[in-house]
Amino acid sequence: MRLILLGPPGAGKGTQAQRLVERHGLVQLSTGDMLRAAVAAGTSVGRTAKDLMDRGELVPDDLVVAIVSGRIDQPDAKKGFILDGFPRTVPQAEALDRMLADKGLKLDAVFELKVDEDILTSRVEKRVAEMRGRGESLRSDDNPEALQKRLAAYRAQTKPLVAYYAQKGALNTVDGMLPIPHVAAAIDSVLSSLPQASGSGAARAESSS
Ligand code: ADP
């Protein structure tokens, strides 16, 4: 299965992606994680991305598209993947369509995790406090200014993807305000209604009867 999780910061994409990894044997392809790894490794991509990320702005489309394309080609992604944090702009979505067509792959479903904006800030603040409590190092963009920028970037650049995928008939909107297990159940219910989703990630439903 190949899935996209769309939603603003704090919507629960990472949490749901993790559950999908465990239950369906997919790999989670988080562009945020990939970029943070590039920053930590000090690669040229990381050097370009760092300041933009710290400010809560998006990094250039071509750079992210290249990272994702390379990642999809790795052997572990053959069993299926969840894109988390990508695509984030309409040009990225168009590039993804071309990329998948070139690779002979198709998407199975797009999920929008819908959450009221006014609770997102408090969710992210809670996550920061919990990480602090566990003594974990904080993300350099988990501060109020960068968070507001990330929300603004979502609104202006990523939200249009909801219409983009709705038009293709691929969009499934899930209420991200529900408790985590309910959100997971809503996602699973859509997945079980997909013809390709029957059986495990490795199995393929050949019969259409
Ligand atoms: P969140 O969803 O909490 O905002 P992510 O970990 O997905 O966080 O992303 C962190 C930052 O990484 C973004 O604010 C942006 O700078 C950069 N980034 C991640 N994915 C993309 C993308 N697809 N296009 C451009 N920038 C991205």
mmCIF file of C-alpha atoms and ligand atoms in Angstrom:
data_model
loop_
_atom_site.group_PDB
_atom_site.id
_atom_site.type_symbol
_atom_site.label_atom_id
_atom_site.label_comp_id
_atom_site.label_asym_id
_atom_site.label_seq_id
_atom_site.Cartn_x
_atom_site.Cartn_y
_atom_site.Cartn_z
ATOM 1 C CA MET A 1 0.000 0.000 0.000
ATOM 2 C CA ARG A 2 1.115 3.529 -0.686
ATOM 3 C CA LEU A 3 -0.497 6.188 1.446
ATOM 4 C CA ILE A 4 -0.254 9.915 2.097
ATOM 5 C CA LEU A 5 -1.018 11.521 5.453
ATOM 6 C CA LEU A 6 -1.943 15.181 5.170
ATOM 7 C CA GLY A 7 -2.481 17.481 8.093
ATOM 8 C CA PRO A 8 -1.094 20.465 9.970
ATOM 9 C CA PRO A 9 1.655 20.236 12.619
ATOM 10 C CA GLY A 10 0.172 18.508 15.660
ATOM 11 C CA ALA A 11 -2.566 16.726 13.693
ATOM 12 C CA GLY A 12 -1.225 13.305 14.671
ATOM 13 C CA LYS A 13 0.389 12.230 11.402
ATOM 14 C CA GLY A 14 3.446 10.768 13.118
ATOM 15 C CA THR A 15 1.333 8.861 15.660
ATOM 16 C CA GLN A 16 -0.903 7.353 13.001
ATOM 17 C CA ALA A 17 2.026 6.630 10.688
ATOM 18 C CA GLN A 18 3.688 4.679 13.496
ATOM 19 C CA ARG A 19 0.562 2.558 13.983
ATOM 20 C CA LEU A 20 0.335 1.896 10.263
ATOM 21 C CA VAL A 21 3.969 0.798 10.257
ATOM 22 C CA GLU A 22 3.259 -1.688 13.035
ATOM 23 C CA ARG A 23 -0.042 -3.018 11.708
ATOM 24 C CA HIS A 24 0.502 -3.043 7.985
ATOM 25 C CA GLY A 25 4.258 -3.478 7.631
ATOM 26 C CA LEU A 26 4.685 -0.253 5.695
ATOM 27 C CA VAL A 27 7.649 2.089 6.027
ATOM 28 C CA GLN A 28 7.147 5.661 7.199
ATOM 29 C CA LEU A 29 8.760 8.199 4.909
ATOM 30 C CA SER A 30 8.815 11.439 6.888
ATOM 31 C CA THR A 31 10.461 14.263 4.980
ATOM 32 C CA GLY A 32 10.828 16.173 8.272
ATOM 33 C CA ASP A 33 12.844 13.260 9.727
ATOM 34 C CA MET A 34 14.895 12.901 6.534
ATOM 35 C CA LEU A 35 15.702 16.612 6.523
ATOM 36 C CA ARG A 36 16.574 16.614 10.237
ATOM 37 C CA ALA A 37 18.932 13.679 9.551
ATOM 38 C CA ALA A 38 20.532 15.655 6.708
ATOM 39 C CA VAL A 39 20.949 18.663 9.010
ATOM 40 C CA ALA A 40 22.501 16.470 11.733
ATOM 41 C CA ALA A 41 24.860 14.871 9.193
ATOM 42 C CA GLY A 42 25.863 18.288 7.862
ATOM 43 C CA THR A 43 25.239 17.374 4.203
ATOM 44 C CA SER A 44 24.785 20.085 1.595
ATOM 45 C CA VAL A 45 21.010 19.429 1.677
ATOM 46 C CA GLY A 46 21.123 19.840 5.441
ATOM 47 C CA ARG A 47 23.001 23.117 5.180
ATOM 48 C CA THR A 48 20.403 24.498 2.761
ATOM 49 C CA ALA A 49 17.491 23.252 4.864
ATOM 50 C CA LYS A 50 18.590 24.195 8.357
ATOM 51 C CA ASP A 51 17.754 27.899 8.554
ATOM 52 C CA LEU A 52 14.495 27.498 6.638
ATOM 53 C CA MET A 53 13.388 24.688 8.954
ATOM 54 C CA ASP A 54 14.384 26.596 12.085
ATOM 55 C CA ARG A 55 12.213 29.488 10.933
ATOM 56 C CA GLY A 56 9.268 27.192 10.152
ATOM 57 C CA GLU A 57 9.444 27.815 6.415
ATOM 58 C CA LEU A 58 9.385 25.155 3.726
ATOM 59 C CA VAL A 59 12.559 23.987 2.043
ATOM 60 C CA PRO A 60 12.663 24.145 -1.777
ATOM 61 C CA ASP A 61 10.461 21.680 -3.635
ATOM 62 C CA ASP A 62 13.198 20.266 -5.876
ATOM 63 C CA LEU A 63 15.339 19.369 -2.918
ATOM 64 C CA VAL A 64 12.554 17.491 -1.101
ATOM 65 C CA VAL A 65 11.344 15.790 -4.281
ATOM 66 C CA ALA A 66 14.860 14.444 -4.923
ATOM 67 C CA ILE A 67 15.140 13.080 -1.377
ATOM 68 C CA VAL A 68 11.768 11.326 -1.589
ATOM 69 C CA SER A 69 12.482 9.873 -5.004
ATOM 70 C CA GLY A 70 15.752 8.369 -3.786
ATOM 71 C CA ARG A 71 14.102 7.023 -0.641
ATOM 72 C CA ILE A 72 11.258 5.328 -2.547
ATOM 73 C CA ASP A 73 13.852 3.451 -4.591
ATOM 74 C CA GLN A 74 15.340 1.793 -1.507
ATOM 75 C CA PRO A 75 14.480 -1.891 -1.006
ATOM 76 C CA ASP A 76 12.478 -1.475 2.217
ATOM 77 C CA ALA A 77 10.015 0.854 0.475
ATOM 78 C CA LYS A 78 9.045 -1.895 -1.968
ATOM 79 C CA LYS A 79 6.570 -3.356 0.514
ATOM 80 C CA GLY A 80 4.679 -0.063 0.649
ATOM 81 C CA PHE A 81 5.056 3.285 2.343
ATOM 82 C CA ILE A 82 3.354 6.119 4.141
ATOM 83 C CA LEU A 83 4.340 9.610 3.099
ATOM 84 C CA ASP A 84 4.301 11.852 6.164
ATOM 85 C CA GLY A 85 4.972 15.531 5.521
ATOM 86 C CA PHE A 86 5.164 15.111 1.750
ATOM 87 C CA PRO A 87 3.799 16.388 -0.548
ATOM 88 C CA ARG A 88 3.446 19.760 1.097
ATOM 89 C CA THR A 89 2.835 21.983 -1.940
ATOM 90 C CA VAL A 90 0.928 21.543 -5.193
ATOM 91 C CA PRO A 91 4.170 21.406 -7.240
ATOM 92 C CA GLN A 92 5.400 18.626 -4.906
ATOM 93 C CA ALA A 93 2.151 16.710 -5.465
ATOM 94 C CA GLU A 94 2.532 17.093 -9.222
ATOM 95 C CA ALA A 95 6.145 15.936 -9.002
ATOM 96 C CA LEU A 96 5.023 12.941 -6.923
ATOM 97 C CA ASP A 97 2.457 11.998 -9.566
ATOM 98 C CA ARG A 98 5.157 12.069 -12.257
ATOM 99 C CA MET A 99 7.627 10.224 -10.051
ATOM 100 C CA LEU A 100 5.195 7.410 -9.257
ATOM 101 C CA ALA A 101 4.142 7.108 -12.903
ATOM 102 C CA ASP A 102 7.818 6.862 -13.939
ATOM 103 C CA LYS A 103 8.417 4.158 -11.357
ATOM 104 C CA GLY A 104 5.225 2.293 -12.342
ATOM 105 C CA LEU A 105 3.689 2.758 -8.876
ATOM 106 C CA LYS A 106 0.319 4.064 -7.772
ATOM 107 C CA LEU A 107 -1.125 5.632 -4.661
ATOM 108 C CA ASP A 108 -3.802 3.758 -2.732
ATOM 109 C CA ALA A 109 -5.213 6.502 -0.520
ATOM 110 C CA VAL A 110 -4.715 9.997 0.844
ATOM 111 C CA PHE A 111 -5.821 10.789 4.387
ATOM 112 C CA GLU A 112 -6.466 14.281 5.645
ATOM 113 C CA LEU A 113 -6.325 14.464 9.439
ATOM 114 C CA LYS A 114 -8.634 17.354 10.157
ATOM 115 C CA VAL A 115 -8.089 19.259 13.393
ATOM 116 C CA ASP A 116 -9.313 22.687 14.536
ATOM 117 C CA GLU A 117 -6.463 25.166 14.326
ATOM 118 C CA ASP A 118 -6.969 26.528 17.811
ATOM 119 C CA ILE A 119 -6.109 23.218 19.445
ATOM 120 C CA LEU A 120 -2.989 22.591 17.352
ATOM 121 C CA THR A 121 -0.879 25.093 19.237
ATOM 122 C CA SER A 122 -1.769 23.515 22.565
ATOM 123 C CA ARG A 123 -1.084 20.007 21.209
ATOM 124 C CA VAL A 124 2.377 21.001 20.065
ATOM 125 C CA GLU A 125 3.033 22.784 23.380
ATOM 126 C CA LYS A 126 2.024 19.613 25.194
ATOM 127 C CA ARG A 127 4.351 17.511 23.015
ATOM 128 C CA VAL A 128 7.213 19.917 23.774
ATOM 129 C CA ALA A 129 6.511 19.756 27.529
ATOM 130 C CA GLU A 130 6.405 15.938 27.422
ATOM 131 C CA MET A 131 9.678 15.750 25.508
ATOM 132 C CA ARG A 132 11.251 18.143 27.986
ATOM 133 C CA GLY A 133 9.921 16.008 30.831
ATOM 134 C CA ARG A 134 11.560 12.927 29.325
ATOM 135 C CA GLY A 135 14.815 14.834 28.940
ATOM 136 C CA GLU A 136 14.690 14.541 25.148
ATOM 137 C CA SER A 137 16.248 17.195 22.992
ATOM 138 C CA LEU A 138 13.730 19.535 21.437
ATOM 139 C CA ARG A 139 13.296 20.243 17.770
ATOM 140 C CA SER A 140 14.747 23.631 16.917
ATOM 141 C CA ASP A 141 11.420 24.587 15.273
ATOM 142 C CA ASP A 142 9.246 23.686 18.277
ATOM 143 C CA ASN A 143 9.018 27.249 19.548
ATOM 144 C CA PRO A 144 5.984 29.565 19.338
ATOM 145 C CA GLU A 145 7.285 31.747 16.477
ATOM 146 C CA ALA A 146 8.303 28.837 14.221
ATOM 147 C CA LEU A 147 5.104 26.992 15.042
ATOM 148 C CA GLN A 148 2.979 29.935 13.901
ATOM 149 C CA LYS A 149 5.011 30.035 10.676
ATOM 150 C CA ARG A 150 4.532 26.275 10.180
ATOM 151 C CA LEU A 151 0.791 26.681 10.622
ATOM 152 C CA ALA A 152 0.757 29.571 8.162
ATOM 153 C CA ALA A 153 2.775 27.516 5.665
ATOM 154 C CA TYR A 154 0.275 24.682 6.059
ATOM 155 C CA ARG A 155 -2.677 26.981 5.467
ATOM 156 C CA ALA A 156 -1.196 28.708 2.422
ATOM 157 C CA GLN A 157 0.833 25.960 0.752
ATOM 158 C CA THR A 158 -0.368 22.545 1.917
ATOM 159 C CA LYS A 159 -4.117 22.959 2.461
ATOM 160 C CA PRO A 160 -4.697 23.289 -1.322
ATOM 161 C CA LEU A 161 -3.685 19.624 -1.578
ATOM 162 C CA VAL A 162 -6.993 18.687 0.029
ATOM 163 C CA ALA A 163 -8.788 19.938 -3.083
ATOM 164 C CA TYR A 164 -6.070 18.499 -5.337
ATOM 165 C CA TYR A 165 -6.615 14.960 -4.043
ATOM 166 C CA ALA A 166 -10.375 15.349 -3.656
ATOM 167 C CA GLN A 167 -10.541 16.123 -7.355
ATOM 168 C CA LYS A 168 -8.705 12.880 -8.071
ATOM 169 C CA GLY A 169 -11.173 10.969 -5.891
ATOM 170 C CA ALA A 170 -8.328 9.884 -3.588
ATOM 171 C CA LEU A 171 -9.115 11.957 -0.490
ATOM 172 C CA ASN A 172 -10.354 10.505 2.785
ATOM 173 C CA THR A 173 -10.999 13.016 5.529
ATOM 174 C CA VAL A 174 -10.652 11.697 9.062
ATOM 175 C CA ASP A 175 -11.622 13.582 12.213
ATOM 176 C CA GLY A 176 -8.261 14.122 13.910
ATOM 177 C CA MET A 177 -9.939 15.497 17.045
ATOM 178 C CA LEU A 178 -11.082 12.002 18.034
ATOM 179 C CA PRO A 179 -9.025 9.902 20.472
ATOM 180 C CA ILE A 180 -6.002 8.202 18.850
ATOM 181 C CA PRO A 181 -7.572 4.697 18.635
ATOM 182 C CA HIS A 182 -10.692 6.130 16.980
ATOM 183 C CA VAL A 183 -8.623 7.951 14.377
ATOM 184 C CA ALA A 184 -6.711 4.711 13.757
ATOM 185 C CA ALA A 185 -9.972 2.784 13.391
ATOM 186 C CA ALA A 186 -11.312 5.320 10.895
ATOM 187 C CA ILE A 187 -8.145 4.957 8.826
ATOM 188 C CA ASP A 188 -8.259 1.157 9.031
ATOM 189 C CA SER A 189 -11.852 1.116 7.931
ATOM 190 C CA VAL A 190 -10.983 3.040 4.768
ATOM 191 C CA LEU A 191 -7.991 0.766 4.156
ATOM 192 C CA SER A 192 -10.035 -2.388 4.490
ATOM 193 C CA SER A 193 -12.436 -1.105 1.863
ATOM 194 C CA LEU A 194 -9.625 -0.687 -0.674
ATOM 195 C CA PRO A 195 -9.302 -3.651 -3.044
ATOM 196 C CA GLN A 196 -5.502 -3.621 -2.672
ATOM 197 C CA ALA A 197 -5.683 -3.523 1.100
ATOM 198 C CA SER A 198 -7.048 -7.006 1.658
ATOM 199 C CA GLY A 199 -4.569 -9.292 3.350
ATOM 200 C CA SER A 200 -1.154 -8.173 4.551
ATOM 201 C CA GLY A 201 1.121 -5.665 2.893
ATOM 202 C CA ALA A 202 2.896 -8.471 1.092
ATOM 203 C CA ALA A 203 -0.223 -10.206 -0.151
ATOM 204 C CA ARG A 204 -1.993 -9.061 -3.244
ATOM 205 C CA ALA A 205 -5.680 -9.594 -3.861
ATOM 206 C CA GLU A 206 -5.822 -11.068 -7.328
ATOM 207 C CA SER A 207 -9.466 -12.094 -7.340
ATOM 208 C CA SER A 208 -12.019 -9.440 -8.044
ATOM 209 C CA SER A 209 -15.029 -11.623 -7.387
HETATM 210 P P1 ADP B 1 5.557 19.366 11.257
HETATM 211 O O1 ADP B 1 4.553 18.541 10.517
HETATM 212 O O2 ADP B 1 5.470 19.196 12.726
HETATM 213 O O3 ADP B 1 5.572 20.814 10.860
HETATM 214 P P2 ADP B 1 7.856 18.053 9.882
HETATM 215 O O4 ADP B 1 8.782 17.237 10.695
HETATM 216 O O5 ADP B 1 6.985 17.359 8.896
HETATM 217 O O6 ADP B 1 7.033 18.885 10.946
HETATM 218 O O7 ADP B 1 8.670 19.179 9.084
HETATM 219 C C1 ADP B 1 9.575 20.051 9.719
HETATM 220 C C2 ADP B 1 10.131 21.075 8.705
HETATM 221 O O8 ADP B 1 10.839 20.384 7.666
HETATM 222 C C3 ADP B 1 9.096 21.911 7.974
HETATM 223 O O9 ADP B 1 8.689 23.032 8.703
HETATM 224 C C4 ADP B 1 9.874 22.283 6.699
HETATM 225 O O10 ADP B 1 10.816 23.290 6.935
HETATM 226 C C5 ADP B 1 10.654 21.019 6.402
HETATM 227 N N1 ADP B 1 9.900 20.102 5.510
HETATM 228 C C6 ADP B 1 9.445 18.852 5.820
HETATM 229 N N2 ADP B 1 8.820 18.298 4.772
HETATM 230 C C7 ADP B 1 8.865 19.222 3.765
HETATM 231 C C8 ADP B 1 8.379 19.263 2.438
HETATM 232 N N3 ADP B 1 7.707 18.230 1.905
HETATM 233 N N4 ADP B 1 8.605 20.379 1.695
HETATM 234 C C9 ADP B 1 9.277 21.419 2.198
HETATM 235 N N5 ADP B 1 9.754 21.462 3.456
HETATM 236 C C10 ADP B 1 9.559 20.375 4.239
#
